Amino acid sequence: LAKTTQPISMDSYEGQEVNITCSHNNIATNDYITWYQQFPSQGPRFIIQGYKTKVTNEVASLFIPADRKSSTLSLPRVSLSDTAVYYCLVGGSDSNYQLIWGAGTKLIIKP
Amino acid sequence: SQTIHQWPATLVQPVGSPLSLECTVEGTSNPNLYWYRQAAGRGLQLLFYSVGIGQISSEVPQNLSASRPQDRQFILSSKKLLLSDSGFYLCAWNTGDGNQPQHFGDGTRLSIL
């Protein structure tokens, strides 16, 4: 099972771009990388998923280098409502449904 | 569209009492279903997952059990709760293989007294 390493916390300001990097040195060949956002007392919410290179949707971008040993979630022009915990997940490609969730990155956006 | 319902939202139970948490999914068929527990300030710990009716895989030995009596219903149970069972319980679903994004319910905050 791949394990991930993320910063415990980050601070930023409204209107800034925020980049959260996740390390996953033991990622398997067929594993995808998935990011979730969690607000207090709510379930995590899917943000974005990718396998390699760059993926972009309406809320975020995901950058994955060629060796896939890390990934970076990019949140453009953050607002106070982006204050949350962000989780990076890898795994699940081998029909093994066990995903190991780390403690995530607590992102605090200041006015 | 697909929705997931989890209840109750909060629950306070005495030590040694039984537990039953229910989760139902609408708008999809044959989903994979998951039960997680989250301690304060920590990541999610997978407790059980199910890929079909009557198929339950347990990830953590404990006094909890899970059942899937219907395709879109997942139940978490205990005969006798322990203090250590306190936490935030989350139900989730996805379809296909383990790579597919999971969709979570709003969780149950369980406090054991």
PDB file of N, CA and C in Angstrom, chain A residues 30-34 36 38 40-46 49 87 91-93 95-104, chain B residues 32 34 36 38 41-46 49 51 59 88 90 94 96-107 109:
ATOM      1  N   ASN A  30      -0.247   1.311 -11.456  1.00  0.00           N
ATOM      2  CA  ASN A  30      -1.623   1.587 -11.861  1.00  0.00           C
ATOM      3  C   ASN A  30      -2.403   2.450 -10.875  1.00  0.00           C
ATOM      4  N   ASP A  31      -1.727   2.950  -9.851  1.00  0.00           N
ATOM      5  CA  ASP A  31      -2.418   3.770  -8.853  1.00  0.00           C
ATOM      6  C   ASP A  31      -2.737   5.155  -9.400  1.00  0.00           C
ATOM      7  N   TYR A  32      -3.897   5.647  -9.050  1.00  0.00           N
ATOM      8  CA  TYR A  32      -4.257   7.022  -9.317  1.00  0.00           C
ATOM      9  C   TYR A  32      -4.026   7.869  -8.058  1.00  0.00           C
ATOM     10  N   ILE A  33      -3.989   9.172  -8.246  1.00  0.00           N
ATOM     11  CA  ILE A  33      -3.797  10.111  -7.145  1.00  0.00           C
ATOM     12  C   ILE A  33      -5.079  10.926  -7.015  1.00  0.00           C
ATOM     13  N   THR A  34      -5.625  10.930  -5.810  1.00  0.00           N
ATOM     14  CA  THR A  34      -6.908  11.579  -5.586  1.00  0.00           C
ATOM     15  C   THR A  34      -6.808  12.533  -4.402  1.00  0.00           C
ATOM     16  N   TYR A  36      -8.959  15.070  -1.682  1.00  0.00           N
ATOM     17  CA  TYR A  36     -10.248  15.345  -1.067  1.00  0.00           C
ATOM     18  C   TYR A  36     -10.125  16.576  -0.172  1.00  0.00           C
ATOM     19  N   GLN A  38     -12.018  18.340   3.304  1.00  0.00           N
ATOM     20  CA  GLN A  38     -12.936  18.050   4.397  1.00  0.00           C
ATOM     21  C   GLN A  38     -13.108  19.260   5.295  1.00  0.00           C
ATOM     22  N   PRO A  40     -14.972  20.724   8.904  1.00  0.00           N
ATOM     23  CA  PRO A  40     -15.296  20.137  10.218  1.00  0.00           C
ATOM     24  C   PRO A  40     -16.694  19.528  10.242  1.00  0.00           C
ATOM     25  N   SER A  41     -16.782  18.355  10.830  1.00  0.00           N
ATOM     26  CA  SER A  41     -18.052  17.642  11.021  1.00  0.00           C
ATOM     27  C   SER A  41     -18.765  17.312   9.701  1.00  0.00           C
ATOM     28  N   GLN A  42     -17.999  17.193   8.622  1.00  0.00           N
ATOM     29  CA  GLN A  42     -18.549  16.755   7.345  1.00  0.00           C
ATOM     30  C   GLN A  42     -17.682  15.647   6.771  1.00  0.00           C
ATOM     31  N   GLY A  43     -18.248  14.885   5.850  1.00  0.00           N
ATOM     32  CA  GLY A  43     -17.452  13.894   5.154  1.00  0.00           C
ATOM     33  C   GLY A  43     -16.545  14.540   4.130  1.00  0.00           C
ATOM     34  N   PRO A  44     -15.436  13.888   3.783  1.00  0.00           N
ATOM     35  CA  PRO A  44     -14.560  14.432   2.743  1.00  0.00           C
ATOM     36  C   PRO A  44     -15.295  14.559   1.417  1.00  0.00           C
ATOM     37  N   ARG A  45     -14.856  15.539   0.644  1.00  0.00           N
ATOM     38  CA  ARG A  45     -15.469  15.775  -0.672  1.00  0.00           C
ATOM     39  C   ARG A  45     -14.397  15.663  -1.732  1.00  0.00           C
ATOM     40  N   PHE A  46     -14.667  14.894  -2.771  1.00  0.00           N
ATOM     41  CA  PHE A  46     -13.726  14.698  -3.870  1.00  0.00           C
ATOM     42  C   PHE A  46     -13.435  16.029  -4.564  1.00  0.00           C
ATOM     43  N   GLN A  49      -8.725  14.157  -9.427  1.00  0.00           N
ATOM     44  CA  GLN A  49      -7.980  12.909  -9.535  1.00  0.00           C
ATOM     45  C   GLN A  49      -7.151  12.928 -10.813  1.00  0.00           C
ATOM     46  N   TYR A  87      -6.725  16.113   1.825  1.00  0.00           N
ATOM     47  CA  TYR A  87      -6.114  14.797   1.874  1.00  0.00           C
ATOM     48  C   TYR A  87      -5.657  14.365   0.487  1.00  0.00           C
ATOM     49  N   GLY A  91      -3.610   4.808  -4.525  1.00  0.00           N
ATOM     50  CA  GLY A  91      -3.881   3.394  -4.345  1.00  0.00           C
ATOM     51  C   GLY A  91      -5.203   2.981  -4.946  1.00  0.00           C
ATOM     52  N   GLY A  92      -5.538   1.735  -4.759  1.00  0.00           N
ATOM     53  CA  GLY A  92      -6.811   1.204  -5.200  1.00  0.00           C
ATOM     54  C   GLY A  92      -6.787   0.527  -6.542  1.00  0.00           C
ATOM     55  N   SER A  93      -5.606   0.476  -7.191  1.00  0.00           N
ATOM     56  CA  SER A  93      -5.586  -0.044  -8.547  1.00  0.00           C
ATOM     57  C   SER A  93      -5.581  -1.557  -8.617  1.00  0.00           C
ATOM     58  N   SER A  95      -7.444  -3.762  -7.147  1.00  0.00           N
ATOM     59  CA  SER A  95      -8.690  -4.284  -6.599  1.00  0.00           C
ATOM     60  C   SER A  95      -8.652  -4.349  -5.079  1.00  0.00           C
ATOM     61  N   ASN A  96      -7.662  -3.748  -4.521  1.00  0.00           N
ATOM     62  CA  ASN A  96      -7.581  -3.648  -3.070  1.00  0.00           C
ATOM     63  C   ASN A  96      -8.213  -2.331  -2.673  1.00  0.00           C
ATOM     64  N   TYR A  97      -9.282  -2.397  -1.942  1.00  0.00           N
ATOM     65  CA  TYR A  97     -10.046  -1.203  -1.644  1.00  0.00           C
ATOM     66  C   TYR A  97      -9.545  -0.469  -0.407  1.00  0.00           C
ATOM     67  N   GLN A  98      -8.411  -0.903   0.095  1.00  0.00           N
ATOM     68  CA  GLN A  98      -7.878  -0.279   1.289  1.00  0.00           C
ATOM     69  C   GLN A  98      -7.066   0.947   0.917  1.00  0.00           C
ATOM     70  N   LEU A  99      -7.594   2.092   1.236  1.00  0.00           N
ATOM     71  CA  LEU A  99      -6.859   3.324   1.032  1.00  0.00           C
ATOM     72  C   LEU A  99      -6.394   3.842   2.388  1.00  0.00           C
ATOM     73  N   ILE A 100      -5.132   4.195   2.477  1.00  0.00           N
ATOM     74  CA  ILE A 100      -4.601   4.692   3.740  1.00  0.00           C
ATOM     75  C   ILE A 100      -4.690   6.215   3.753  1.00  0.00           C
ATOM     76  N   TRP A 101      -5.463   6.718   4.696  1.00  0.00           N
ATOM     77  CA  TRP A 101      -5.649   8.160   4.817  1.00  0.00           C
ATOM     78  C   TRP A 101      -4.677   8.695   5.865  1.00  0.00           C
ATOM     79  N   GLY A 102      -3.868   9.654   5.468  1.00  0.00           N
ATOM     80  CA  GLY A 102      -3.017  10.345   6.421  1.00  0.00           C
ATOM     81  C   GLY A 102      -3.814  11.393   7.168  1.00  0.00           C
ATOM     82  N   ALA A 103      -3.108  12.224   7.912  1.00  0.00           N
ATOM     83  CA  ALA A 103      -3.767  13.266   8.697  1.00  0.00           C
ATOM     84  C   ALA A 103      -4.155  14.468   7.846  1.00  0.00           C
ATOM     85  N   GLY A 104      -3.672  14.525   6.602  1.00  0.00           N
ATOM     86  CA  GLY A 104      -4.039  15.621   5.723  1.00  0.00           C
ATOM     87  C   GLY A 104      -3.292  16.903   6.024  1.00  0.00           C
TER      88      GLY A 104
ATOM     89  N   ASN B  32     -19.801  -0.040  -4.294  1.00  0.00           N
ATOM     90  CA  ASN B  32     -18.910  -0.455  -3.216  1.00  0.00           C
ATOM     91  C   ASN B  32     -19.245   0.447  -2.026  1.00  0.00           C
ATOM     92  N   TYR B  34     -18.420   1.603   2.116  1.00  0.00           N
ATOM     93  CA  TYR B  34     -17.331   1.685   3.081  1.00  0.00           C
ATOM     94  C   TYR B  34     -17.832   2.285   4.390  1.00  0.00           C
ATOM     95  N   TYR B  36     -15.924   4.139   7.668  1.00  0.00           N
ATOM     96  CA  TYR B  36     -14.699   4.686   8.214  1.00  0.00           C
ATOM     97  C   TYR B  36     -14.966   5.238   9.612  1.00  0.00           C
ATOM     98  N   GLN B  38     -13.132   8.263  12.148  1.00  0.00           N
ATOM     99  CA  GLN B  38     -12.134   9.337  12.189  1.00  0.00           C
ATOM    100  C   GLN B  38     -12.029   9.874  13.605  1.00  0.00           C
ATOM    101  N   GLY B  41      -8.798  15.238  14.631  1.00  0.00           N
ATOM    102  CA  GLY B  41      -7.517  15.677  14.097  1.00  0.00           C
ATOM    103  C   GLY B  41      -6.742  14.610  13.348  1.00  0.00           C
ATOM    104  N   ARG B  42      -7.394  13.518  13.055  1.00  0.00           N
ATOM    105  CA  ARG B  42      -6.691  12.424  12.379  1.00  0.00           C
ATOM    106  C   ARG B  42      -7.329  12.121  11.031  1.00  0.00           C
ATOM    107  N   GLY B  43      -6.644  11.269  10.268  1.00  0.00           N
ATOM    108  CA  GLY B  43      -7.191  10.816   9.000  1.00  0.00           C
ATOM    109  C   GLY B  43      -8.244   9.742   9.217  1.00  0.00           C
ATOM    110  N   LEU B  44      -8.826   9.273   8.132  1.00  0.00           N
ATOM    111  CA  LEU B  44      -9.873   8.264   8.208  1.00  0.00           C
ATOM    112  C   LEU B  44      -9.273   6.872   8.325  1.00  0.00           C
ATOM    113  N   GLN B  45      -9.871   6.051   9.146  1.00  0.00           N
ATOM    114  CA  GLN B  45      -9.476   4.657   9.305  1.00  0.00           C
ATOM    115  C   GLN B  45     -10.571   3.782   8.715  1.00  0.00           C
ATOM    116  N   LEU B  46     -10.210   2.985   7.721  1.00  0.00           N
ATOM    117  CA  LEU B  46     -11.191   2.101   7.102  1.00  0.00           C
ATOM    118  C   LEU B  46     -11.539   0.970   8.056  1.00  0.00           C
ATOM    119  N   TYR B  49     -15.453  -2.722   4.276  1.00  0.00           N
ATOM    120  CA  TYR B  49     -15.919  -2.373   2.949  1.00  0.00           C
ATOM    121  C   TYR B  49     -16.661  -3.575   2.366  1.00  0.00           C
ATOM    122  N   VAL B  51     -18.246  -5.097  -1.476  1.00  0.00           N
ATOM    123  CA  VAL B  51     -18.360  -4.973  -2.928  1.00  0.00           C
ATOM    124  C   VAL B  51     -19.653  -5.575  -3.436  1.00  0.00           C
ATOM    125  N   GLU B  59     -11.303  -4.575   8.109  1.00  0.00           N
ATOM    126  CA  GLU B  59      -9.919  -4.126   8.077  1.00  0.00           C
ATOM    127  C   GLU B  59      -9.285  -4.028   9.452  1.00  0.00           C
ATOM    128  N   PHE B  88     -15.991   9.862  14.919  1.00  0.00           N
ATOM    129  CA  PHE B  88     -16.813  10.343  13.814  1.00  0.00           C
ATOM    130  C   PHE B  88     -16.853   9.221  12.782  1.00  0.00           C
ATOM    131  N   LEU B  90     -18.066   7.599   9.251  1.00  0.00           N
ATOM    132  CA  LEU B  90     -18.424   8.028   7.910  1.00  0.00           C
ATOM    133  C   LEU B  90     -18.702   6.836   7.015  1.00  0.00           C
ATOM    134  N   ASN B  94     -18.539   4.102  -3.835  1.00  0.00           N
ATOM    135  CA  ASN B  94     -18.064   4.360  -5.182  1.00  0.00           C
ATOM    136  C   ASN B  94     -18.471   3.190  -6.050  1.00  0.00           C
ATOM    137  N   GLY B  96     -17.116   0.655  -9.496  1.00  0.00           N
ATOM    138  CA  GLY B  96     -15.927   0.239 -10.233  1.00  0.00           C
ATOM    139  C   GLY B  96     -14.832  -0.241  -9.304  1.00  0.00           C
ATOM    140  N   ASP B  97     -13.590   0.033  -9.670  1.00  0.00           N
ATOM    141  CA  ASP B  97     -12.478  -0.477  -8.867  1.00  0.00           C
ATOM    142  C   ASP B  97     -12.105   0.525  -7.776  1.00  0.00           C
ATOM    143  N   GLY B  98     -11.068   0.176  -7.025  1.00  0.00           N
ATOM    144  CA  GLY B  98     -10.690   0.999  -5.884  1.00  0.00           C
ATOM    145  C   GLY B  98     -10.126   2.350  -6.246  1.00  0.00           C
ATOM    146  N   ASN B  99      -9.833   2.587  -7.517  1.00  0.00           N
ATOM    147  CA  ASN B  99      -9.324   3.885  -7.928  1.00  0.00           C
ATOM    148  C   ASN B  99     -10.397   4.958  -7.994  1.00  0.00           C
ATOM    149  N   GLN B 100     -11.630   4.556  -8.107  1.00  0.00           N
ATOM    150  CA  GLN B 100     -12.690   5.539  -8.316  1.00  0.00           C
ATOM    151  C   GLN B 100     -12.911   6.405  -7.084  1.00  0.00           C
ATOM    152  N   PRO B 101     -13.155   7.700  -7.267  1.00  0.00           N
ATOM    153  CA  PRO B 101     -13.384   8.582  -6.111  1.00  0.00           C
ATOM    154  C   PRO B 101     -14.529   8.091  -5.247  1.00  0.00           C
ATOM    155  N   GLN B 102     -14.359   8.267  -3.955  1.00  0.00           N
ATOM    156  CA  GLN B 102     -15.403   7.890  -3.021  1.00  0.00           C
ATOM    157  C   GLN B 102     -16.259   9.112  -2.679  1.00  0.00           C
ATOM    158  N   HIS B 103     -17.529   8.830  -2.410  1.00  0.00           N
ATOM    159  CA  HIS B 103     -18.488   9.882  -2.076  1.00  0.00           C
ATOM    160  C   HIS B 103     -19.003   9.599  -0.675  1.00  0.00           C
ATOM    161  N   PHE B 104     -18.909  10.604   0.181  1.00  0.00           N
ATOM    162  CA  PHE B 104     -19.152  10.410   1.603  1.00  0.00           C
ATOM    163  C   PHE B 104     -20.487  10.981   2.066  1.00  0.00           C
ATOM    164  N   GLY B 105     -21.021  10.334   3.115  1.00  0.00           N
ATOM    165  CA  GLY B 105     -22.152  10.894   3.820  1.00  0.00           C
ATOM    166  C   GLY B 105     -21.681  11.987   4.776  1.00  0.00           C
ATOM    167  N   ASP B 106     -22.626  12.538   5.517  1.00  0.00           N
ATOM    168  CA  ASP B 106     -22.306  13.638   6.428  1.00  0.00           C
ATOM    169  C   ASP B 106     -21.777  13.167   7.778  1.00  0.00           C
ATOM    170  N   GLY B 107     -21.768  11.857   8.001  1.00  0.00           N
ATOM    171  CA  GLY B 107     -21.154  11.336   9.204  1.00  0.00           C
ATOM    172  C   GLY B 107     -22.060  11.280  10.414  1.00  0.00           C
ATOM    173  N   ARG B 109     -21.559  11.563  14.611  1.00  0.00           N
ATOM    174  CA  ARG B 109     -20.677  11.837  15.743  1.00  0.00           C
ATOM    175  C   ARG B 109     -21.145  10.975  16.906  1.00  0.00           C
TER     176      ARG B 109
END
